[in-house]
Coordinates of C-alpha atoms in Angstrom, one line a residue:
X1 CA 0.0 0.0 0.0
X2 CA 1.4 3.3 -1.1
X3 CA 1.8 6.5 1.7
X4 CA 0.8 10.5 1.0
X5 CA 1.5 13.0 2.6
X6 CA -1.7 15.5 2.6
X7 CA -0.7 18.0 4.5
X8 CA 2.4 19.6 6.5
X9 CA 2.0 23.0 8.8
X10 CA 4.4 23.5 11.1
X11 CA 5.0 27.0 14.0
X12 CA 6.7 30.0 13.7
X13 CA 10.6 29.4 15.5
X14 CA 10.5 31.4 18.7
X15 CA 14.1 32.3 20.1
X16 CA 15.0 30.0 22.9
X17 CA 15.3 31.9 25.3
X18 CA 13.2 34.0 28.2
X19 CA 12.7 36.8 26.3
X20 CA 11.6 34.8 22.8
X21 CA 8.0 35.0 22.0
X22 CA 7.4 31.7 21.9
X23 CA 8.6 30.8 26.0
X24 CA 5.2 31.8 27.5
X25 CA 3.8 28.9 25.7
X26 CA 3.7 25.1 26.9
X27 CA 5.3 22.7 24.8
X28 CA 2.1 20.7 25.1
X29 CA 0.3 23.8 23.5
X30 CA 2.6 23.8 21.0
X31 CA 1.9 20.5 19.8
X32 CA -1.9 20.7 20.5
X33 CA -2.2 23.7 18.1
X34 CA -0.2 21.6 15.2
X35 CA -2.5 18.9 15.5
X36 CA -5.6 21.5 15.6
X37 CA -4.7 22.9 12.2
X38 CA -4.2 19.6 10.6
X39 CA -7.7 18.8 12.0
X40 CA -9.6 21.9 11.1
X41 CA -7.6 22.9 7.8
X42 CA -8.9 19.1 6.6
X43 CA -12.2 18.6 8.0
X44 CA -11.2 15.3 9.8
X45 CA -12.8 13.3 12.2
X46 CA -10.5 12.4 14.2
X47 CA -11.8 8.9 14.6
X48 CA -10.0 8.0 11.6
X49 CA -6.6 9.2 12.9
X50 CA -5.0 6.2 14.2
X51 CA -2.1 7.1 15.7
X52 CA 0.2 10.4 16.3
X53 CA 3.7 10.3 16.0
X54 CA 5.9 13.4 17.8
X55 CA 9.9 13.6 17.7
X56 CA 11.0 15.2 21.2
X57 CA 14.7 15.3 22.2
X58 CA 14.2 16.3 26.0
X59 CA 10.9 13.9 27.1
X60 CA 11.8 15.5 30.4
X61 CA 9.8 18.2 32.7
X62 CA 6.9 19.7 30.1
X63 CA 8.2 17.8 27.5
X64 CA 7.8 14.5 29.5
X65 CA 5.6 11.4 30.0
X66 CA 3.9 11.0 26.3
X67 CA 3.6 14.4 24.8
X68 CA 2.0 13.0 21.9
X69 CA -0.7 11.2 24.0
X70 CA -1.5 14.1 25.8
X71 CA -1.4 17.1 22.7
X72 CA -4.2 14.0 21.3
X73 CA -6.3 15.1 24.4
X74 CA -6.2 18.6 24.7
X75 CA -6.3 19.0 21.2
X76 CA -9.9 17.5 21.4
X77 CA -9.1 14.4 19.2
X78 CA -11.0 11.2 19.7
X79 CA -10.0 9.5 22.6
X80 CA -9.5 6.4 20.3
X81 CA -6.3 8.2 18.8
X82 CA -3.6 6.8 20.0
X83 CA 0.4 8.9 20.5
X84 CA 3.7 8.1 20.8
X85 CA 6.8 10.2 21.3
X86 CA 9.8 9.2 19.5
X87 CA 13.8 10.3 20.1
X88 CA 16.0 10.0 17.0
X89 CA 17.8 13.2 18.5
X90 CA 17.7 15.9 15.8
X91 CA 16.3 13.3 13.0
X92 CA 13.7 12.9 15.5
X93 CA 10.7 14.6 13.8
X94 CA 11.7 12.9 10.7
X95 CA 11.9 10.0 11.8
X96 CA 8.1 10.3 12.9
X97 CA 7.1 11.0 9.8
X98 CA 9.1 7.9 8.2
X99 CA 7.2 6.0 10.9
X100 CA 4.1 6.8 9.9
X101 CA 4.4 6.5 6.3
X102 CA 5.6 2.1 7.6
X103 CA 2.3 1.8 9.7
X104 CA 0.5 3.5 6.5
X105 CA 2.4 1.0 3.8
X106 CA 2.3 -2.2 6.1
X107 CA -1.7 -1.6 7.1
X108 CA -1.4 -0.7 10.6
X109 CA -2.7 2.4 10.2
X110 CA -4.8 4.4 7.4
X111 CA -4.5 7.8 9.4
X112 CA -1.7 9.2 11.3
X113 CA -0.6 12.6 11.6
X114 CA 3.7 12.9 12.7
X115 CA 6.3 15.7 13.7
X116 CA 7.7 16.8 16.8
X117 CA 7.8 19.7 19.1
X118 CA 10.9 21.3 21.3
X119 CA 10.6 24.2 23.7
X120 CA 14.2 24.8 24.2
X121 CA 13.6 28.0 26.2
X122 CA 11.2 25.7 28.6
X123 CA 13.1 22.6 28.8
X124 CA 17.0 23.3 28.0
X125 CA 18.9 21.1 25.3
X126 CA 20.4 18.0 27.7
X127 CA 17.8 18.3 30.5
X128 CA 17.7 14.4 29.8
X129 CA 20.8 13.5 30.7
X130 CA 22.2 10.0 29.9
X131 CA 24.6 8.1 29.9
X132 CA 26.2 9.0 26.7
X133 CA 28.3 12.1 28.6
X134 CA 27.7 10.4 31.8
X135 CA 29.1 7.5 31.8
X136 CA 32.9 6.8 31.8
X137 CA 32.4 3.6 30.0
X138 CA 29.9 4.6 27.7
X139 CA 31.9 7.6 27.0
X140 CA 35.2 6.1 26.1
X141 CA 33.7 3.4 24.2
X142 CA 31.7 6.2 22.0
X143 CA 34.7 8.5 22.1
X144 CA 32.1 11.3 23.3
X145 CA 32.7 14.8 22.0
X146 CA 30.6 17.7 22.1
X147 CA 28.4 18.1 18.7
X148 CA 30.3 21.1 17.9
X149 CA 33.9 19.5 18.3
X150 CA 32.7 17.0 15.2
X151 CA 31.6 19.8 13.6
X152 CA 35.5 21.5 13.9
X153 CA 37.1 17.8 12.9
X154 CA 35.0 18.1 9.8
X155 CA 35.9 21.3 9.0
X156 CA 39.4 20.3 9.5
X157 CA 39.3 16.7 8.0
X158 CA 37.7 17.8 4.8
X159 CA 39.4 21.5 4.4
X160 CA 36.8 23.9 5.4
X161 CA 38.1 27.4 6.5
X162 CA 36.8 29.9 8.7
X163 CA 35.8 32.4 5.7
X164 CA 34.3 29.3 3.9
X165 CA 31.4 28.5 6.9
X166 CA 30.7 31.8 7.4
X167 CA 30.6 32.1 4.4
X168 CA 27.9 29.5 3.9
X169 CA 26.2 30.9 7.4
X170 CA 26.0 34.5 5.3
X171 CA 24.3 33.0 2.5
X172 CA 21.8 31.1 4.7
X173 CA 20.6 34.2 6.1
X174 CA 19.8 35.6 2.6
X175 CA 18.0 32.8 1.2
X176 CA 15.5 32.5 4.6
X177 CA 15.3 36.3 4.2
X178 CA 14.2 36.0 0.4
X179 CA 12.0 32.8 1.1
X180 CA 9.7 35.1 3.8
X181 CA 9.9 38.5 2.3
X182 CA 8.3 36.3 -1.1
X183 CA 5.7 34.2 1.2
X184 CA 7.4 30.7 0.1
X185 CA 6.3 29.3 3.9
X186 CA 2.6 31.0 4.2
X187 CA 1.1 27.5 3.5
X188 CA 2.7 25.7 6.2
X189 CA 3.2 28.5 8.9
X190 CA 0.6 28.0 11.7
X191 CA 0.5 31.5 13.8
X192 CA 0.8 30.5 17.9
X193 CA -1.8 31.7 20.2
X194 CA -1.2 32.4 23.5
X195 CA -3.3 31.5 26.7
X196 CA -6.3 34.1 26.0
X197 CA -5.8 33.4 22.3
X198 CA -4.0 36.1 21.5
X199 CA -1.3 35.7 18.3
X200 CA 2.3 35.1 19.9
X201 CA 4.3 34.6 17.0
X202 CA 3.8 34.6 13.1
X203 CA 7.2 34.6 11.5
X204 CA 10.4 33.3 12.5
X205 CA 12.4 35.3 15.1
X206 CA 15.8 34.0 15.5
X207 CA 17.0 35.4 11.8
X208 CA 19.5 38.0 11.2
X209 CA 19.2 39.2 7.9
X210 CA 21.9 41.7 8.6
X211 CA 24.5 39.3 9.1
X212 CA 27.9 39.5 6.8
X213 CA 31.4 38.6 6.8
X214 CA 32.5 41.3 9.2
X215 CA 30.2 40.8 11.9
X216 CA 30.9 36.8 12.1
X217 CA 34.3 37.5 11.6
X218 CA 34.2 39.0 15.3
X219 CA 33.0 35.7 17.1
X220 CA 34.8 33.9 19.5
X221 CA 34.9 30.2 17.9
X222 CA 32.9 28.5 20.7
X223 CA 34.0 25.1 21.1
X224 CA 38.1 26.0 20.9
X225 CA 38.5 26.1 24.9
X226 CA 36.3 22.9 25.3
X227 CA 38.6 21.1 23.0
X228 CA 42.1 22.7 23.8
X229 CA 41.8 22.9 27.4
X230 CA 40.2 20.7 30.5
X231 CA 38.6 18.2 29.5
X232 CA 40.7 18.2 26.2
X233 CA 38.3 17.1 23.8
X234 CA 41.0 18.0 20.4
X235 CA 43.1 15.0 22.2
X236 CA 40.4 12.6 21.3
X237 CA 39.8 13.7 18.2
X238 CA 43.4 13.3 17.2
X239 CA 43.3 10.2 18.8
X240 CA 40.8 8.7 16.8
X241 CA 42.0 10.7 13.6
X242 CA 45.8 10.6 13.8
X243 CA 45.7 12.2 10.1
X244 CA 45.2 15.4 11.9
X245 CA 47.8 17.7 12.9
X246 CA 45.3 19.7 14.9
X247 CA 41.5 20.3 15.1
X248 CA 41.0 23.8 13.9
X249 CA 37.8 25.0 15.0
X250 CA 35.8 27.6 13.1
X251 CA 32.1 27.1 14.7
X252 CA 30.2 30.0 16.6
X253 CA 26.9 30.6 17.6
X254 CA 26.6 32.2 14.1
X255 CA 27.5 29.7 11.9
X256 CA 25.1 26.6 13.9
X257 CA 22.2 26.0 14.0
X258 CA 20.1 28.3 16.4
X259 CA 18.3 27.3 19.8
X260 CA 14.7 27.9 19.3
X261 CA 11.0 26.8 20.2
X262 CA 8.7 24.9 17.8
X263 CA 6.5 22.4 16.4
X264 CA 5.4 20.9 13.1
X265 CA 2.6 18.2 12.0
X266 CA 2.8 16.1 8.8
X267 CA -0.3 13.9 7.7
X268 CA 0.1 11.2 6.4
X269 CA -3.0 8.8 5.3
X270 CA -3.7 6.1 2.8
X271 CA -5.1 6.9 -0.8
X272 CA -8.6 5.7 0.3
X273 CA -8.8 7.6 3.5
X274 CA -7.7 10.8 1.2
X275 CA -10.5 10.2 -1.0
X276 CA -12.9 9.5 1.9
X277 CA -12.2 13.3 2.7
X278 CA -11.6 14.8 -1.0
X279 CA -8.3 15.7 -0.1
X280 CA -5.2 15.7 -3.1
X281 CA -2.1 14.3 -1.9
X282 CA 0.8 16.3 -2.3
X283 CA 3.2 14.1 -2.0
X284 CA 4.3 10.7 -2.0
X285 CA 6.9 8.6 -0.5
X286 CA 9.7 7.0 -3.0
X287 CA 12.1 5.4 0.0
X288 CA 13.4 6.2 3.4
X289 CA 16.2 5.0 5.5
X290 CA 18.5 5.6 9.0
X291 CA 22.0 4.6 9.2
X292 CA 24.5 4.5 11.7
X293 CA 27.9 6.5 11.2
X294 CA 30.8 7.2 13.3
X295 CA 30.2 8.4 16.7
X296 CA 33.1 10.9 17.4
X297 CA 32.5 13.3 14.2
X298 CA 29.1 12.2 14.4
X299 CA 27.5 14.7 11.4
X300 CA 28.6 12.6 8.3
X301 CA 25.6 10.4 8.3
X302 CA 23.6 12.7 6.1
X303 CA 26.0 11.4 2.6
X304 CA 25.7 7.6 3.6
X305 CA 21.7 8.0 4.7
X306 CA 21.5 9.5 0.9
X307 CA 23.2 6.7 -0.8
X308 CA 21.1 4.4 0.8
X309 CA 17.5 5.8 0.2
X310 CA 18.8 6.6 -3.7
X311 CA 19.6 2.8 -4.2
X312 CA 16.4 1.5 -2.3
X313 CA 14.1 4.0 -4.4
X314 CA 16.3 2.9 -7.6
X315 CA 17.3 6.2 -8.0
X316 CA 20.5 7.8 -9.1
X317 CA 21.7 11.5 -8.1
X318 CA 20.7 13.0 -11.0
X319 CA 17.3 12.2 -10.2
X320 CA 16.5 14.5 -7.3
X321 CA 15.6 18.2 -8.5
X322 CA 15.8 19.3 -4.6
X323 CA 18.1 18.3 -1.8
X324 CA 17.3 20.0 2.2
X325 CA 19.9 19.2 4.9
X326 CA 19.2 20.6 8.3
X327 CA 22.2 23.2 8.8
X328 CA 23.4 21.5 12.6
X329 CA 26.8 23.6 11.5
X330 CA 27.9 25.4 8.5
X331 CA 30.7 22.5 8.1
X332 CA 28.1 19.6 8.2
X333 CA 26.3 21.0 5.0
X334 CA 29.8 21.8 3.2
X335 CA 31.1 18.4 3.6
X336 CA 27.2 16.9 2.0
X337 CA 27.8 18.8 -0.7
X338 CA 31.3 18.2 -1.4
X339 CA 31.0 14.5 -0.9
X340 CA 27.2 13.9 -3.1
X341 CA 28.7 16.5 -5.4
X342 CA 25.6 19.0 -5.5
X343 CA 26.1 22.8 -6.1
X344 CA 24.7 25.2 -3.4
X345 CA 21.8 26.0 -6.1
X346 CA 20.3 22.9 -5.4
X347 CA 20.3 22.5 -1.9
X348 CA 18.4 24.8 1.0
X349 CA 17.6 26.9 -1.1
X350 CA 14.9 28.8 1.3
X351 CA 17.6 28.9 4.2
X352 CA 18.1 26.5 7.3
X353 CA 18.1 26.1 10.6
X354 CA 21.0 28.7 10.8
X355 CA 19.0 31.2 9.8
X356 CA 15.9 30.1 11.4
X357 CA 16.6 27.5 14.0
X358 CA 16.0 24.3 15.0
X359 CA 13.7 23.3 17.6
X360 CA 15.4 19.7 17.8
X361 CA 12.2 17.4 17.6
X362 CA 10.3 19.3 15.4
X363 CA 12.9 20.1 12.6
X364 CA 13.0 17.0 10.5
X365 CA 8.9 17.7 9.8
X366 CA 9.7 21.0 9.1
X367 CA 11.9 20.8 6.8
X368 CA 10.3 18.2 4.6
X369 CA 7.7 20.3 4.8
X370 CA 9.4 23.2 3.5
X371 CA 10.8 20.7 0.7
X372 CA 7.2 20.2 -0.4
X373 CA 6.6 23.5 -0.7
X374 CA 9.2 24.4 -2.7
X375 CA 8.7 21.8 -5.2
X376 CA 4.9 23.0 -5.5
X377 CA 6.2 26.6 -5.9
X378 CA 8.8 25.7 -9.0
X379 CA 6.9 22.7 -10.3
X380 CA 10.0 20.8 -9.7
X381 CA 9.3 16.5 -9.4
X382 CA 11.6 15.4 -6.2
X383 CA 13.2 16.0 -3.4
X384 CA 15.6 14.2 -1.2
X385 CA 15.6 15.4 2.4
X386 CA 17.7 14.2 5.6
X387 CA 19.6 14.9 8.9
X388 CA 22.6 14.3 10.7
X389 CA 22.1 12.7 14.3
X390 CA 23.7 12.6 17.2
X391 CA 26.4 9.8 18.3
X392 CA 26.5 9.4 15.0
X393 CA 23.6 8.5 12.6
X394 CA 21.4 9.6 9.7
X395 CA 17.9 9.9 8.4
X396 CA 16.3 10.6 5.5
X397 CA 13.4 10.2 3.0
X398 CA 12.8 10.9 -0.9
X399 CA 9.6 12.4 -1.6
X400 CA 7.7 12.7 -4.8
X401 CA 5.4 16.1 -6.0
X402 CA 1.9 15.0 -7.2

């Protein structure tokens, strides 16, 4: 049985912080209002939605027990709907959606809406803990490092200057900048409300359209003291790449991926339970996959996840008119495109999560929703969309415009 998507919607970013617009409101109430807007912009009875599917990368505080179970109820859904939260880290709200499109194909499920929500201003980025960081032996058997220390080995490893990822971080700015000032996202952006149902937040706040070489140019790299000094994380990176003379480390808060709030919804349904509602798919699923890739660099699954979905969907490179990689660092979308061989035209082309953000457990929804989009706006047939993942993995999908 084939998989459609039908609809994607996703928030506005909030800056994650105290003072973004976007901290007043519960990450539960982020959800719920995604999985309003599916309901009400398709007239569904909610009795036919099987299951919902949300990424979250801290199920802690707010964001614990079974978000997805609870934005079901207080979004008004039947109480036969069913939710699940998933973790994939930042895949994770792509990896809901590749989820549901399985339980659509295999005949689990005919209806299930998928995404993920993260309020990184309520619930802090490693409020979960683990044992990944925590554990001496799990540690030294992963060769834990920092996200942003992979990112620098990268950069190093596979020749990446300073000038180039700011470079890159400059041009992000400019294309998410272009993409709202032409209304590319107005289908898919869902204002937030707040408590008395007043509008919160209608664009995406964390941009800086005025950003330029000179102004990155005066960042402190971020990660240089964490991986020159105590607890020495450049030593085991040279450990574990001995090819290295020395880790040189270009990433700032300017050229990664920014720390905001949000939340995103996919549906995903059947042919017949389309019909049932006269809806027209918009897309449809060619292949997915997830891989594992090395732990320590960690941000190099996104080239192997690629391979892998292009040879299960029988498809070759040259067959994918659109390619969107989440922007964790600058560095991680340089080396995708130096090892697939894509030119910068082809690839976020409306900006990333530099520019915008990325609300961990939401992004991977968002930006495949943002990838169908753009292929409805240039008429363009297919798009290829994945994520790197931390301790090393990928995830991805291939979608096709109908």
């Amino acid at each position: 049985m084939e998989a459609y998507i039908y609809d994607a919607v996703r928030s506005p970013r909030g800056r994650g912080k105290p003072d973004g617009s976007l901290h007043e409101i519960t990450p539960v109430q982020l959800a719920t209002q995604m999985l309003e807007a599916i309901r009400d912009r398709n007239g569904l009875d909610t009795v036919d939605v099987d299951d919902v599917i949300l990424g979250c990368v801290a199920p802690v505080g707010e964001q614990g027990t079974d978000i997805a179970r609870l934005a079901v109820l207080t979004a008004g859904y039947a109480e036969t709907t069913a939710g699940v939260q998933i973790n994939r880290f930042c895949a994770s709200g792509l990896e809901a959606v590749n989820m549901a499109v399985a339980k659509v194909m295999a005949g689990e499920a005919d209806m299930v809406v998928a995404g993920g929500v993260e309020s990184m201003s309520r619930v802090p980025m490693g409020a979960d803990g683990g044992a990944w960081a925590s554990d001496p032996a799990v540690a030294y058997a992963t060769y834990f490092a920092p996200q942003g220390i992979g990112a620098d080995v990268i950069a190093t490893k596979f020749g990446f200057s300073r000038e180039d990822v700011d470079a890159y971080a400059v041009e992000s700015q400019k294309r998410a900048k272009q993409a709202w000032d032409e209304d590319r996202f107005k289908r898919s952006i869902v204002p937030i409300k707040d408590v008395i149902g007043e509008i919160a937040l209608t664009h995406d706040e964390h941009m800086r359209p005025d950003t330029d070489m000179q102004s990155l140019g005066a960042l402190k790299a971020s990660f240089a003291e964490l991986g020159e000094n105590m607890p020495g994380f450049d030593a085991l990176a040279l450990l574990k790449y001995p090819e290295l003379e020395r880790v040189n480390h270009v990433h700032h808060a300017g050229n990664s991926s920014g720390i905001v709030d949000g939340s995103a919804a996919v549906l995903v349904a059947s042919k017949a339970m389309g019909e049932k509602y006269g809806l027209k798919p918009r897309a449809r699923m060619k292949s997915m996959a997830s891989i594992g890739s090395e732990p320590l660099i960690m941000l190099t699954g996104p080239e192997g996840v690629a391979t892998k979905a292009l040879k299960r969907a029988g498809m070759s490179k040259s067959d994918i008119d659109l390619w969107e990689l989440n922007e964790a660092f600058a560095s991680v979308v340089l080396r995708y495109m130096q090892a697939m061989d894509l030119d910068h035209s082809q690839i976020n082309v409306n900006g990333g999560a530099i520019a915008m953000g990325h609300p961990l457990g939401a992004t991977g929804a968002m930006i495949l929703g943002t990838a169908i989009d753009e292929l409805e706006r240039t008429g363009k047939g297919t798009a290829l969309i994945n994520l790197c993942v931390g301790a090393g993995m990928g995830t991805g999908i291939i979608i096709e415009r109908i």
